[in-house]
CSV table of C-alpha atoms in Angstrom, one decimal:
chain,number,residue,atom,x,y,z
G,288,MET,CA,-2.7,14.3,9.6
G,289,ASN,CA,-5.9,12.5,10.4
G,290,ASP,CA,-4.8,9.2,11.8
G,291,LYS,CA,-8.2,7.7,11.8
G,292,LYS,CA,-8.8,8.3,8.1
G,293,LEU,CA,-5.2,7.0,7.2
G,294,ASP,CA,-5.9,3.9,9.5
G,295,ALA,CA,-9.2,3.3,7.6
G,296,LEU,CA,-7.7,3.7,4.2
G,297,LEU,CA,-4.6,1.5,5.1
G,298,GLU,CA,-7.5,-1.2,6.4
G,299,GLN,CA,-8.9,-0.9,2.9
G,300,VAL,CA,-5.8,-1.4,1.1
G,301,HIS,CA,-4.9,-4.5,3.2
G,302,ALA,CA,-8.4,-6.0,2.6
G,303,GLU,CA,-8.0,-5.3,-1.2
G,304,LEU,CA,-4.4,-6.9,-1.2
G,305,GLN,CA,-6.0,-10.1,0.2
G,306,LYS,CA,-8.5,-10.3,-2.5
G,307,VAL,CA,-5.9,-10.1,-5.4
G,308,ASP,CA,-4.5,-13.5,-6.4
G,309,LYS,CA,-2.7,-13.6,-9.7
G,310,PHE,CA,0.9,-12.3,-9.7
G,311,ASP,CA,4.2,-13.0,-11.2
G,312,ALA,CA,7.1,-13.4,-8.7
G,313,ASP,CA,8.2,-9.6,-8.9
G,314,SER,CA,4.7,-8.6,-8.2
G,315,LEU,CA,4.0,-10.9,-5.4
G,316,LYS,CA,7.3,-10.0,-3.6
G,317,LEU,CA,6.4,-6.1,-4.0
G,318,LEU,CA,3.0,-6.7,-2.7
G,319,GLN,CA,4.5,-8.7,0.3
G,320,ASP,CA,6.8,-6.0,1.2
G,321,LEU,CA,4.0,-3.4,0.9
G,322,GLU,CA,1.9,-5.6,3.0
G,323,GLN,CA,4.4,-5.5,5.8
G,324,ASP,CA,4.9,-1.7,5.4
G,325,ILE,CA,0.9,-1.3,5.8
G,326,GLN,CA,0.9,-3.6,8.9
G,327,SER,CA,3.8,-1.5,10.5
G,328,LEU,CA,2.0,1.6,9.7
G,329,LEU,CA,-1.1,0.2,11.3
G,330,GLN,CA,0.7,-0.6,14.3
G,331,LYS,CA,2.6,2.7,14.5
G,332,ALA,CA,5.8,0.9,14.1
G,333,ASP,CA,8.9,2.8,12.7
G,334,VAL,CA,8.9,2.4,8.8
G,335,GLU,CA,11.3,3.9,6.5
G,336,THR,CA,8.8,6.2,4.6
G,337,PRO,CA,10.7,6.7,1.4
G,338,SER,CA,10.9,3.1,0.9
G,339,VAL,CA,7.0,2.8,1.8
G,340,LEU,CA,6.3,5.7,-0.6
G,341,ASP,CA,8.7,4.1,-3.4
G,342,ARG,CA,6.8,0.8,-2.9
G,343,ILE,CA,3.3,2.4,-3.1
G,344,GLU,CA,4.4,4.2,-6.4
G,345,LYS,CA,5.9,1.0,-7.9
G,346,ALA,CA,2.6,-1.0,-7.0
G,347,VAL,CA,0.5,1.8,-8.5
G,348,ASP,CA,2.4,1.9,-11.8
G,349,ARG,CA,2.5,-1.9,-11.8
G,350,PHE,CA,-1.1,-2.9,-11.1
G,351,GLU,CA,-3.2,0.2,-12.3
G,352,VAL,CA,-4.8,-1.5,-15.2
G,353,GLU,CA,-5.6,-4.7,-13.9
G,354,HIS,CA,-6.4,-3.8,-10.1
G,355,PRO,CA,-7.9,-0.1,-10.4
G,356,THR,CA,-9.5,-0.2,-7.0
G,357,LEU,CA,-6.1,-1.2,-5.3
G,358,THR,CA,-4.4,1.5,-7.2
G,359,ALA,CA,-7.0,4.3,-6.3
G,360,LEU,CA,-6.6,3.2,-2.5
G,361,LEU,CA,-2.7,3.1,-2.6
G,362,SER,CA,-2.5,6.7,-4.5
G,363,GLU,CA,-4.7,8.0,-1.8
G,364,ALA,CA,-2.6,6.6,0.8
G,365,SER,CA,0.6,7.8,-0.8
G,366,THR,CA,-1.0,11.5,-1.2
G,367,ILE,CA,-2.0,11.4,2.5
G,368,LEU,CA,1.5,10.2,3.8
G,369,SER,CA,3.2,12.7,1.5
G,370,ASN,CA,0.9,15.8,2.6
G,371,ALA,CA,1.6,14.8,6.2
G,372,GLY,CA,5.4,15.1,5.5
G,373,ILE,CA,5.9,11.5,6.2
């Protein structure tokens, strides 16, 4: 796996998450958890990968219409993590 590419992609996801401001309580909780996962991945900390991939999938499903850039980045991150066997 190309760590630099994944790190850059996760930084983009992090930046995109900072731009989004309108969410219901459930969406906000999902994004807060996802943000923590991304920070852990960026810091190379232990993260439960199935939960990260599950949260990414839920976020893609929930935000694909209103936030296409975010969902595209999340989809790419999910693919990279899955292909790396994470």
